[in-house]
Amino acid sequence: MITSKIVRVILWMIGALLSFSVMAVSIRELSRGGLSIFEILAIRSGVALLVLVFLLLVRKDLRPHARPRRMGLNLFRNVVHYVSQFSWALSLTMLPLAMVFALEFTMPAWTALLAVWFLHERLTPSRLGVVVLGLVGVLVILRPGIADFNPAAILVLLAAFGYAITMITTKQLTATETTFGIVFWMAVIQFPLSLIGSNPAAFMHLETLHILPAMGVGIAGLTSHYCLSNAFRSGDATLVVPLDFIRIPLIAVVGWALYGEQLDIFVLLGALIIVAGVLWNLRSEVAHA
Protein backbone atom coordinates (compact mmCIF):
# COMPACT_ATOMS: atom_id res chain seq x y z
CA MET A 1 0.00 0.00 0.00
CA ILE A 2 2.78 2.45 0.95
CA THR A 3 4.75 1.64 -2.19
CA SER A 4 1.79 2.22 -4.51
CA LYS A 5 1.03 5.49 -2.71
CA ILE A 6 4.57 6.75 -3.27
CA VAL A 7 4.45 5.68 -6.92
CA ARG A 8 1.24 7.66 -7.44
CA VAL A 9 2.77 10.76 -5.89
CA ILE A 10 5.91 10.43 -8.02
CA LEU A 11 3.88 9.97 -11.22
CA TRP A 12 1.69 13.00 -10.49
CA MET A 13 4.78 15.07 -9.66
CA ILE A 14 6.46 14.01 -12.91
CA GLY A 15 3.40 15.34 -14.71
CA ALA A 16 3.55 18.59 -12.73
CA LEU A 17 7.28 19.08 -13.27
CA LEU A 18 7.01 18.46 -17.00
CA SER A 19 3.99 20.80 -17.20
CA PHE A 20 5.80 23.67 -15.45
CA SER A 21 8.79 23.22 -17.76
CA VAL A 22 6.61 23.07 -20.89
CA MET A 23 4.77 26.20 -19.78
CA ALA A 24 8.02 28.14 -19.21
CA VAL A 25 9.47 27.12 -22.59
CA SER A 26 6.14 27.82 -24.36
CA ILE A 27 5.96 31.34 -22.91
CA ARG A 28 9.50 32.07 -24.05
CA GLU A 29 8.86 30.69 -27.54
CA LEU A 30 5.60 32.65 -27.96
CA SER A 31 7.41 35.79 -26.85
CA ARG A 32 10.19 35.16 -29.35
CA GLY A 33 7.48 34.58 -31.96
CA GLY A 34 6.19 38.13 -31.54
CA LEU A 35 3.30 37.72 -29.07
CA SER A 36 3.11 40.05 -26.07
CA ILE A 37 2.77 38.80 -22.48
CA PHE A 38 -0.87 39.97 -22.51
CA GLU A 39 -1.59 37.82 -25.54
CA ILE A 40 0.23 34.81 -24.10
CA LEU A 41 -1.74 35.01 -20.86
CA ALA A 42 -4.95 35.48 -22.87
CA ILE A 43 -4.26 32.14 -24.56
CA ARG A 44 -3.66 30.49 -21.20
CA SER A 45 -6.79 31.90 -19.55
CA GLY A 46 -8.87 31.37 -22.70
CA VAL A 47 -8.05 27.67 -22.89
CA ALA A 48 -8.82 27.25 -19.17
CA LEU A 49 -12.13 29.09 -19.56
CA LEU A 50 -13.18 26.92 -22.52
CA VAL A 51 -12.46 23.74 -20.54
CA LEU A 52 -14.31 24.98 -17.45
CA VAL A 53 -17.37 26.14 -19.44
CA PHE A 54 -17.47 22.76 -21.19
CA LEU A 55 -17.46 21.06 -17.77
CA LEU A 56 -20.35 23.27 -16.66
CA LEU A 57 -22.33 22.25 -19.75
CA VAL A 58 -21.86 18.51 -19.26
CA ARG A 59 -21.98 18.38 -15.44
CA LYS A 60 -24.97 20.00 -13.78
CA ASP A 61 -23.58 19.26 -10.31
CA LEU A 62 -20.78 21.80 -10.90
CA ARG A 63 -23.08 24.70 -11.74
CA PRO A 64 -23.89 25.72 -8.14
CA HIS A 65 -20.14 26.07 -7.48
CA ALA A 66 -19.83 28.69 -10.25
CA ARG A 67 -22.33 31.11 -8.71
CA PRO A 68 -20.85 34.53 -7.87
CA ARG A 69 -19.94 34.65 -4.18
CA ARG A 70 -17.42 36.74 -2.26
CA MET A 71 -16.68 38.60 -5.47
CA GLY A 72 -14.75 41.37 -3.75
CA LEU A 73 -12.17 38.90 -2.45
CA ASN A 74 -12.23 36.99 -5.75
CA LEU A 75 -11.55 40.18 -7.68
CA PHE A 76 -8.70 41.22 -5.38
CA ARG A 77 -7.14 37.75 -5.47
CA ASN A 78 -7.22 37.49 -9.24
CA VAL A 79 -5.95 40.98 -9.98
CA VAL A 80 -2.96 40.34 -7.70
CA HIS A 81 -2.47 36.88 -9.21
CA TYR A 82 -2.66 38.28 -12.73
CA VAL A 83 -0.03 40.94 -12.02
CA SER A 84 2.17 38.22 -10.49
CA GLN A 85 1.70 35.96 -13.51
CA PHE A 86 2.53 38.84 -15.82
CA SER A 87 5.74 39.61 -13.90
CA TRP A 88 6.72 35.92 -13.83
CA ALA A 89 6.05 35.41 -17.53
CA LEU A 90 7.94 38.59 -18.45
CA SER A 91 10.92 37.50 -16.36
CA LEU A 92 11.06 34.23 -18.31
CA THR A 93 11.91 36.26 -21.41
CA MET A 94 14.68 38.21 -19.65
CA LEU A 95 16.42 35.84 -17.21
CA PRO A 96 17.86 32.31 -17.27
CA LEU A 97 15.06 29.85 -16.58
CA ALA A 98 16.82 28.35 -13.54
CA MET A 99 17.15 31.78 -11.88
CA VAL A 100 13.44 32.48 -12.37
CA PHE A 101 12.42 29.17 -10.82
CA ALA A 102 14.90 29.53 -7.94
CA LEU A 103 13.78 33.05 -6.98
CA GLU A 104 10.14 31.99 -7.29
CA PHE A 105 10.64 29.60 -4.37
CA THR A 106 10.93 32.60 -2.02
CA MET A 107 7.12 32.53 -1.99
CA PRO A 108 6.91 30.42 1.22
CA ALA A 109 8.94 33.08 3.05
CA TRP A 110 6.56 35.85 1.98
CA THR A 111 3.59 33.63 2.83
CA ALA A 112 4.91 33.00 6.35
CA LEU A 113 5.20 36.75 6.99
CA LEU A 114 1.81 37.62 5.48
CA ALA A 115 0.09 34.82 7.43
CA VAL A 116 1.19 36.48 10.67
CA TRP A 117 -0.40 39.79 9.69
CA PHE A 118 -3.54 38.70 7.85
CA LEU A 119 -4.37 35.27 9.31
CA HIS A 120 -2.97 36.00 12.80
CA GLU A 121 -0.78 32.91 12.70
CA ARG A 122 2.18 32.56 15.07
CA LEU A 123 5.71 33.31 13.83
CA THR A 124 7.49 30.16 15.02
CA PRO A 125 11.28 29.70 14.88
CA SER A 126 10.98 27.54 11.76
CA ARG A 127 8.76 30.11 10.02
CA LEU A 128 11.27 32.81 10.88
CA GLY A 129 13.99 30.47 9.59
CA VAL A 130 12.33 30.12 6.20
CA VAL A 131 12.28 33.91 5.89
CA VAL A 132 15.94 34.34 6.89
CA LEU A 133 17.23 31.48 4.73
CA GLY A 134 15.08 32.70 1.85
CA LEU A 135 16.76 36.11 2.08
CA VAL A 136 20.21 34.52 2.28
CA GLY A 137 19.43 32.34 -0.74
CA VAL A 138 18.36 35.40 -2.76
CA LEU A 139 21.61 37.19 -1.85
CA VAL A 140 23.64 34.16 -2.98
CA ILE A 141 21.77 33.99 -6.30
CA LEU A 142 21.98 37.72 -7.05
CA ARG A 143 25.39 38.39 -5.42
CA PRO A 144 24.79 42.16 -5.14
CA GLY A 145 27.98 44.15 -5.58
CA ILE A 146 29.85 41.14 -6.96
CA ALA A 147 27.92 40.04 -10.05
CA ASP A 148 26.16 42.27 -12.57
CA PHE A 149 22.66 42.87 -11.23
CA ASN A 150 19.79 42.21 -13.60
CA PRO A 151 16.77 44.38 -12.68
CA ALA A 152 14.50 41.67 -14.10
CA ALA A 153 15.20 39.67 -10.92
CA ILE A 154 12.98 42.18 -9.10
CA LEU A 155 10.11 41.01 -11.30
CA VAL A 156 10.44 37.46 -10.00
CA LEU A 157 10.61 38.59 -6.38
CA LEU A 158 7.52 40.76 -6.89
CA ALA A 159 5.79 37.80 -8.54
CA ALA A 160 6.69 35.58 -5.56
CA PHE A 161 5.31 38.21 -3.17
CA GLY A 162 2.12 38.42 -5.25
CA TYR A 163 1.79 34.64 -5.27
CA ALA A 164 2.08 34.69 -1.48
CA ILE A 165 -0.83 37.16 -1.29
CA THR A 166 -2.72 34.83 -3.63
CA MET A 167 -2.04 31.90 -1.30
CA ILE A 168 -3.38 33.83 1.71
CA THR A 169 -6.55 34.94 -0.10
CA THR A 170 -7.05 31.43 -1.51
CA LYS A 171 -6.95 30.05 2.02
CA GLN A 172 -9.62 32.58 3.01
CA LEU A 173 -11.78 31.61 0.02
CA THR A 174 -11.52 27.86 0.67
CA ALA A 175 -13.39 28.38 3.94
CA THR A 176 -16.60 28.84 1.93
CA GLU A 177 -15.82 28.15 -1.76
CA THR A 178 -14.95 25.01 -3.70
CA THR A 179 -11.82 24.55 -5.79
CA PHE A 180 -13.86 24.56 -8.99
CA GLY A 181 -15.50 27.85 -8.07
CA ILE A 182 -12.16 29.50 -7.27
CA VAL A 183 -10.56 28.29 -10.52
CA PHE A 184 -13.64 29.20 -12.58
CA TRP A 185 -13.72 32.81 -11.39
CA MET A 186 -9.97 33.03 -11.83
CA ALA A 187 -10.41 32.30 -15.55
CA VAL A 188 -13.47 34.56 -15.87
CA ILE A 189 -11.69 37.55 -14.29
CA GLN A 190 -8.23 37.07 -15.77
CA PHE A 191 -9.24 36.42 -19.40
CA PRO A 192 -10.65 39.93 -20.00
CA LEU A 193 -7.66 41.44 -18.15
CA SER A 194 -5.43 39.83 -20.79
CA LEU A 195 -7.63 41.04 -23.64
CA ILE A 196 -7.32 44.67 -22.48
CA GLY A 197 -3.65 44.74 -23.42
CA SER A 198 -3.87 42.36 -26.39
CA ASN A 199 -3.96 43.11 -30.08
CA PRO A 200 -6.99 41.19 -31.51
CA ALA A 201 -5.18 40.84 -34.83
CA ALA A 202 -2.51 38.75 -33.14
CA PHE A 203 -5.03 35.93 -32.54
CA MET A 204 -6.40 36.11 -36.07
CA HIS A 205 -3.00 35.70 -37.69
CA LEU A 206 -1.28 33.06 -35.59
CA GLU A 207 1.52 31.48 -37.57
CA THR A 208 2.46 27.81 -37.67
CA LEU A 209 5.32 28.41 -35.26
CA HIS A 210 2.81 29.70 -32.66
CA ILE A 211 0.55 26.64 -32.67
CA LEU A 212 2.65 24.21 -30.63
CA PRO A 213 3.73 26.66 -27.88
CA ALA A 214 0.17 28.08 -27.74
CA MET A 215 -1.13 24.57 -27.09
CA GLY A 216 1.70 24.09 -24.59
CA VAL A 217 0.95 27.19 -22.50
CA GLY A 218 -2.79 26.51 -22.53
CA ILE A 219 -2.69 22.81 -21.70
CA ALA A 220 0.30 22.97 -19.33
CA GLY A 221 -1.36 25.82 -17.44
CA LEU A 222 -4.16 23.42 -16.52
CA THR A 223 -2.24 20.15 -16.16
CA SER A 224 0.45 21.67 -13.90
CA HIS A 225 -2.05 22.58 -11.17
CA TYR A 226 -4.16 19.48 -11.79
CA CYS A 227 -1.15 17.17 -11.35
CA LEU A 228 0.15 19.10 -8.34
CA SER A 229 -3.26 19.01 -6.64
CA ASN A 230 -3.54 15.26 -7.20
CA ALA A 231 -0.02 14.75 -5.87
CA PHE A 232 -1.02 16.47 -2.62
CA ARG A 233 -4.23 14.43 -2.59
CA SER A 234 -2.26 11.19 -3.03
CA GLY A 235 0.44 11.81 -0.43
CA ASP A 236 1.71 13.94 2.41
CA ALA A 237 3.24 17.36 1.88
CA THR A 238 6.52 16.03 3.28
CA LEU A 239 6.78 13.83 0.19
CA VAL A 240 5.31 16.20 -2.40
CA VAL A 241 7.17 19.43 -1.58
CA PRO A 242 10.73 18.01 -1.82
CA LEU A 243 9.85 16.51 -5.21
CA ASP A 244 8.58 19.92 -6.36
CA PHE A 245 12.04 21.36 -5.80
CA ILE A 246 13.35 19.14 -8.61
CA ARG A 247 11.87 21.86 -10.82
CA ILE A 248 15.01 23.96 -10.35
CA PRO A 249 17.68 21.52 -11.62
CA LEU A 250 15.25 20.25 -14.28
CA ILE A 251 14.62 23.70 -15.73
CA ALA A 252 18.35 24.45 -15.50
CA VAL A 253 19.03 21.47 -17.78
CA VAL A 254 16.20 22.55 -20.11
CA GLY A 255 17.64 26.07 -20.31
CA TRP A 256 21.11 24.68 -21.01
CA ALA A 257 19.88 22.22 -23.67
CA LEU A 258 17.49 24.54 -25.55
CA TYR A 259 18.99 27.99 -25.06
CA GLY A 260 22.62 27.39 -24.12
CA GLU A 261 22.14 28.96 -20.68
CA GLN A 262 25.09 28.52 -18.32
CA LEU A 263 24.60 26.14 -15.38
CA ASP A 264 25.30 28.72 -12.66
CA ILE A 265 26.53 27.10 -9.45
CA PHE A 266 25.47 30.16 -7.41
CA VAL A 267 21.87 29.85 -8.61
CA LEU A 268 21.78 26.20 -7.57
CA LEU A 269 23.53 26.97 -4.24
CA GLY A 270 21.10 29.81 -3.46
CA ALA A 271 18.18 27.60 -4.41
CA LEU A 272 19.50 24.91 -2.05
CA ILE A 273 19.58 27.42 0.83
CA ILE A 274 16.01 28.53 0.10
CA VAL A 275 14.88 24.89 -0.14
CA ALA A 276 16.58 24.08 3.18
CA GLY A 277 14.51 26.76 4.90
CA VAL A 278 11.27 25.54 3.36
CA LEU A 279 11.99 21.92 4.31
CA TRP A 280 12.90 22.91 7.89
CA ASN A 281 9.61 24.77 8.27
CA LEU A 282 7.65 21.96 6.62
CA ARG A 283 9.14 19.35 8.94
CA SER A 284 8.44 21.54 11.97
CA GLU A 285 4.83 22.16 10.91
CA VAL A 286 4.20 18.44 10.40
CA ALA A 287 5.75 17.58 13.77
CA HIS A 288 3.62 20.25 15.47
CA ALA A 289 0.48 19.00 13.74
Coordinates of C-alpha atoms in Angstrom, one line a residue:
M1 CA 0.0 0.0 0.0
I2 CA 2.8 2.5 0.9
T3 CA 4.7 1.6 -2.2
S4 CA 1.8 2.2 -4.5
K5 CA 1.0 5.5 -2.7
I6 CA 4.6 6.7 -3.3
V7 CA 4.4 5.7 -6.9
R8 CA 1.2 7.7 -7.4
V9 CA 2.8 10.8 -5.9
I10 CA 5.9 10.4 -8.0
L11 CA 3.9 10.0 -11.2
W12 CA 1.7 13.0 -10.5
M13 CA 4.8 15.1 -9.7
I14 CA 6.5 14.0 -12.9
G15 CA 3.4 15.3 -14.7
A16 CA 3.5 18.6 -12.7
L17 CA 7.3 19.1 -13.3
L18 CA 7.0 18.5 -17.0
S19 CA 4.0 20.8 -17.2
F20 CA 5.8 23.7 -15.5
S21 CA 8.8 23.2 -17.8
V22 CA 6.6 23.1 -20.9
M23 CA 4.8 26.2 -19.8
A24 CA 8.0 28.1 -19.2
V25 CA 9.5 27.1 -22.6
S26 CA 6.1 27.8 -24.4
I27 CA 6.0 31.3 -22.9
R28 CA 9.5 32.1 -24.0
E29 CA 8.9 30.7 -27.5
L30 CA 5.6 32.6 -28.0
S31 CA 7.4 35.8 -26.9
R32 CA 10.2 35.2 -29.4
G33 CA 7.5 34.6 -32.0
G34 CA 6.2 38.1 -31.5
L35 CA 3.3 37.7 -29.1
S36 CA 3.1 40.0 -26.1
I37 CA 2.8 38.8 -22.5
F38 CA -0.9 40.0 -22.5
E39 CA -1.6 37.8 -25.5
I40 CA 0.2 34.8 -24.1
L41 CA -1.7 35.0 -20.9
A42 CA -4.9 35.5 -22.9
I43 CA -4.3 32.1 -24.6
R44 CA -3.7 30.5 -21.2
S45 CA -6.8 31.9 -19.6
G46 CA -8.9 31.4 -22.7
V47 CA -8.1 27.7 -22.9
A48 CA -8.8 27.3 -19.2
L49 CA -12.1 29.1 -19.6
L50 CA -13.2 26.9 -22.5
V51 CA -12.5 23.7 -20.5
L52 CA -14.3 25.0 -17.5
V53 CA -17.4 26.1 -19.4
F54 CA -17.5 22.8 -21.2
L55 CA -17.5 21.1 -17.8
L56 CA -20.3 23.3 -16.7
L57 CA -22.3 22.3 -19.7
V58 CA -21.9 18.5 -19.3
R59 CA -22.0 18.4 -15.4
K60 CA -25.0 20.0 -13.8
D61 CA -23.6 19.3 -10.3
L62 CA -20.8 21.8 -10.9
R63 CA -23.1 24.7 -11.7
P64 CA -23.9 25.7 -8.1
H65 CA -20.1 26.1 -7.5
A66 CA -19.8 28.7 -10.3
R67 CA -22.3 31.1 -8.7
P68 CA -20.9 34.5 -7.9
R69 CA -19.9 34.6 -4.2
R70 CA -17.4 36.7 -2.3
M71 CA -16.7 38.6 -5.5
G72 CA -14.7 41.4 -3.7
L73 CA -12.2 38.9 -2.4
N74 CA -12.2 37.0 -5.7
L75 CA -11.5 40.2 -7.7
F76 CA -8.7 41.2 -5.4
R77 CA -7.1 37.7 -5.5
N78 CA -7.2 37.5 -9.2
V79 CA -6.0 41.0 -10.0
V80 CA -3.0 40.3 -7.7
H81 CA -2.5 36.9 -9.2
Y82 CA -2.7 38.3 -12.7
V83 CA 0.0 40.9 -12.0
S84 CA 2.2 38.2 -10.5
Q85 CA 1.7 36.0 -13.5
F86 CA 2.5 38.8 -15.8
S87 CA 5.7 39.6 -13.9
W88 CA 6.7 35.9 -13.8
A89 CA 6.0 35.4 -17.5
L90 CA 7.9 38.6 -18.5
S91 CA 10.9 37.5 -16.4
L92 CA 11.1 34.2 -18.3
T93 CA 11.9 36.3 -21.4
M94 CA 14.7 38.2 -19.6
L95 CA 16.4 35.8 -17.2
P96 CA 17.9 32.3 -17.3
L97 CA 15.1 29.8 -16.6
A98 CA 16.8 28.4 -13.5
M99 CA 17.1 31.8 -11.9
V100 CA 13.4 32.5 -12.4
F101 CA 12.4 29.2 -10.8
A102 CA 14.9 29.5 -7.9
L103 CA 13.8 33.0 -7.0
E104 CA 10.1 32.0 -7.3
F105 CA 10.6 29.6 -4.4
T106 CA 10.9 32.6 -2.0
M107 CA 7.1 32.5 -2.0
P108 CA 6.9 30.4 1.2
A109 CA 8.9 33.1 3.0
W110 CA 6.6 35.8 2.0
T111 CA 3.6 33.6 2.8
A112 CA 4.9 33.0 6.4
L113 CA 5.2 36.8 7.0
L114 CA 1.8 37.6 5.5
A115 CA 0.1 34.8 7.4
V116 CA 1.2 36.5 10.7
W117 CA -0.4 39.8 9.7
F118 CA -3.5 38.7 7.8
L119 CA -4.4 35.3 9.3
H120 CA -3.0 36.0 12.8
E121 CA -0.8 32.9 12.7
R122 CA 2.2 32.6 15.1
L123 CA 5.7 33.3 13.8
T124 CA 7.5 30.2 15.0
P125 CA 11.3 29.7 14.9
S126 CA 11.0 27.5 11.8
R127 CA 8.8 30.1 10.0
L128 CA 11.3 32.8 10.9
G129 CA 14.0 30.5 9.6
V130 CA 12.3 30.1 6.2
V131 CA 12.3 33.9 5.9
V132 CA 15.9 34.3 6.9
L133 CA 17.2 31.5 4.7
G134 CA 15.1 32.7 1.9
L135 CA 16.8 36.1 2.1
V136 CA 20.2 34.5 2.3
G137 CA 19.4 32.3 -0.7
V138 CA 18.4 35.4 -2.8
L139 CA 21.6 37.2 -1.9
V140 CA 23.6 34.2 -3.0
I141 CA 21.8 34.0 -6.3
L142 CA 22.0 37.7 -7.1
R143 CA 25.4 38.4 -5.4
P144 CA 24.8 42.2 -5.1
G145 CA 28.0 44.2 -5.6
I146 CA 29.8 41.1 -7.0
A147 CA 27.9 40.0 -10.1
D148 CA 26.2 42.3 -12.6
F149 CA 22.7 42.9 -11.2
N150 CA 19.8 42.2 -13.6
P151 CA 16.8 44.4 -12.7
A152 CA 14.5 41.7 -14.1
A153 CA 15.2 39.7 -10.9
I154 CA 13.0 42.2 -9.1
L155 CA 10.1 41.0 -11.3
V156 CA 10.4 37.5 -10.0
L157 CA 10.6 38.6 -6.4
L158 CA 7.5 40.8 -6.9
A159 CA 5.8 37.8 -8.5
A160 CA 6.7 35.6 -5.6
F161 CA 5.3 38.2 -3.2
G162 CA 2.1 38.4 -5.2
Y163 CA 1.8 34.6 -5.3
A164 CA 2.1 34.7 -1.5
I165 CA -0.8 37.2 -1.3
T166 CA -2.7 34.8 -3.6
M167 CA -2.0 31.9 -1.3
I168 CA -3.4 33.8 1.7
T169 CA -6.5 34.9 -0.1
T170 CA -7.0 31.4 -1.5
K171 CA -7.0 30.0 2.0
Q172 CA -9.6 32.6 3.0
L173 CA -11.8 31.6 0.0
T174 CA -11.5 27.9 0.7
A175 CA -13.4 28.4 3.9
T176 CA -16.6 28.8 1.9
E177 CA -15.8 28.2 -1.8
T178 CA -14.9 25.0 -3.7
T179 CA -11.8 24.6 -5.8
F180 CA -13.9 24.6 -9.0
G181 CA -15.5 27.9 -8.1
I182 CA -12.2 29.5 -7.3
V183 CA -10.6 28.3 -10.5
F184 CA -13.6 29.2 -12.6
W185 CA -13.7 32.8 -11.4
M186 CA -10.0 33.0 -11.8
A187 CA -10.4 32.3 -15.6
V188 CA -13.5 34.6 -15.9
I189 CA -11.7 37.5 -14.3
Q190 CA -8.2 37.1 -15.8
F191 CA -9.2 36.4 -19.4
P192 CA -10.6 39.9 -20.0
L193 CA -7.7 41.4 -18.2
S194 CA -5.4 39.8 -20.8
L195 CA -7.6 41.0 -23.6
I196 CA -7.3 44.7 -22.5
G197 CA -3.6 44.7 -23.4
S198 CA -3.9 42.4 -26.4
N199 CA -4.0 43.1 -30.1
P200 CA -7.0 41.2 -31.5
A201 CA -5.2 40.8 -34.8
A202 CA -2.5 38.7 -33.1
F203 CA -5.0 35.9 -32.5
M204 CA -6.4 36.1 -36.1
H205 CA -3.0 35.7 -37.7
L206 CA -1.3 33.1 -35.6
E207 CA 1.5 31.5 -37.6
T208 CA 2.5 27.8 -37.7
L209 CA 5.3 28.4 -35.3
H210 CA 2.8 29.7 -32.7
I211 CA 0.6 26.6 -32.7
L212 CA 2.6 24.2 -30.6
P213 CA 3.7 26.7 -27.9
A214 CA 0.2 28.1 -27.7
M215 CA -1.1 24.6 -27.1
G216 CA 1.7 24.1 -24.6
V217 CA 1.0 27.2 -22.5
G218 CA -2.8 26.5 -22.5
I219 CA -2.7 22.8 -21.7
A220 CA 0.3 23.0 -19.3
G221 CA -1.4 25.8 -17.4
L222 CA -4.2 23.4 -16.5
T223 CA -2.2 20.1 -16.2
S224 CA 0.5 21.7 -13.9
H225 CA -2.0 22.6 -11.2
Y226 CA -4.2 19.5 -11.8
C227 CA -1.2 17.2 -11.3
L228 CA 0.2 19.1 -8.3
S229 CA -3.3 19.0 -6.6
N230 CA -3.5 15.3 -7.2
A231 CA 0.0 14.8 -5.9
F232 CA -1.0 16.5 -2.6
R233 CA -4.2 14.4 -2.6
S234 CA -2.3 11.2 -3.0
G235 CA 0.4 11.8 -0.4
D236 CA 1.7 13.9 2.4
A237 CA 3.2 17.4 1.9
T238 CA 6.5 16.0 3.3
L239 CA 6.8 13.8 0.2
V240 CA 5.3 16.2 -2.4
V241 CA 7.2 19.4 -1.6
P242 CA 10.7 18.0 -1.8
L243 CA 9.8 16.5 -5.2
D244 CA 8.6 19.9 -6.4
F245 CA 12.0 21.4 -5.8
I246 CA 13.3 19.1 -8.6
R247 CA 11.9 21.9 -10.8
I248 CA 15.0 24.0 -10.3
P249 CA 17.7 21.5 -11.6
L250 CA 15.2 20.2 -14.3
I251 CA 14.6 23.7 -15.7
A252 CA 18.4 24.4 -15.5
V253 CA 19.0 21.5 -17.8
V254 CA 16.2 22.6 -20.1
G255 CA 17.6 26.1 -20.3
W256 CA 21.1 24.7 -21.0
A257 CA 19.9 22.2 -23.7
L258 CA 17.5 24.5 -25.5
Y259 CA 19.0 28.0 -25.1
G260 CA 22.6 27.4 -24.1
E261 CA 22.1 29.0 -20.7
Q262 CA 25.1 28.5 -18.3
L263 CA 24.6 26.1 -15.4
D264 CA 25.3 28.7 -12.7
I265 CA 26.5 27.1 -9.4
F266 CA 25.5 30.2 -7.4
V267 CA 21.9 29.9 -8.6
L268 CA 21.8 26.2 -7.6
L269 CA 23.5 27.0 -4.2
G270 CA 21.1 29.8 -3.5
A271 CA 18.2 27.6 -4.4
L272 CA 19.5 24.9 -2.1
I273 CA 19.6 27.4 0.8
I274 CA 16.0 28.5 0.1
V275 CA 14.9 24.9 -0.1
A276 CA 16.6 24.1 3.2
G277 CA 14.5 26.8 4.9
V278 CA 11.3 25.5 3.4
L279 CA 12.0 21.9 4.3
W280 CA 12.9 22.9 7.9
N281 CA 9.6 24.8 8.3
L282 CA 7.6 22.0 6.6
R283 CA 9.1 19.4 8.9
S284 CA 8.4 21.5 12.0
E285 CA 4.8 22.2 10.9
V286 CA 4.2 18.4 10.4
A287 CA 5.8 17.6 13.8
H288 CA 3.6 20.2 15.5
A289 CA 0.5 19.0 13.7

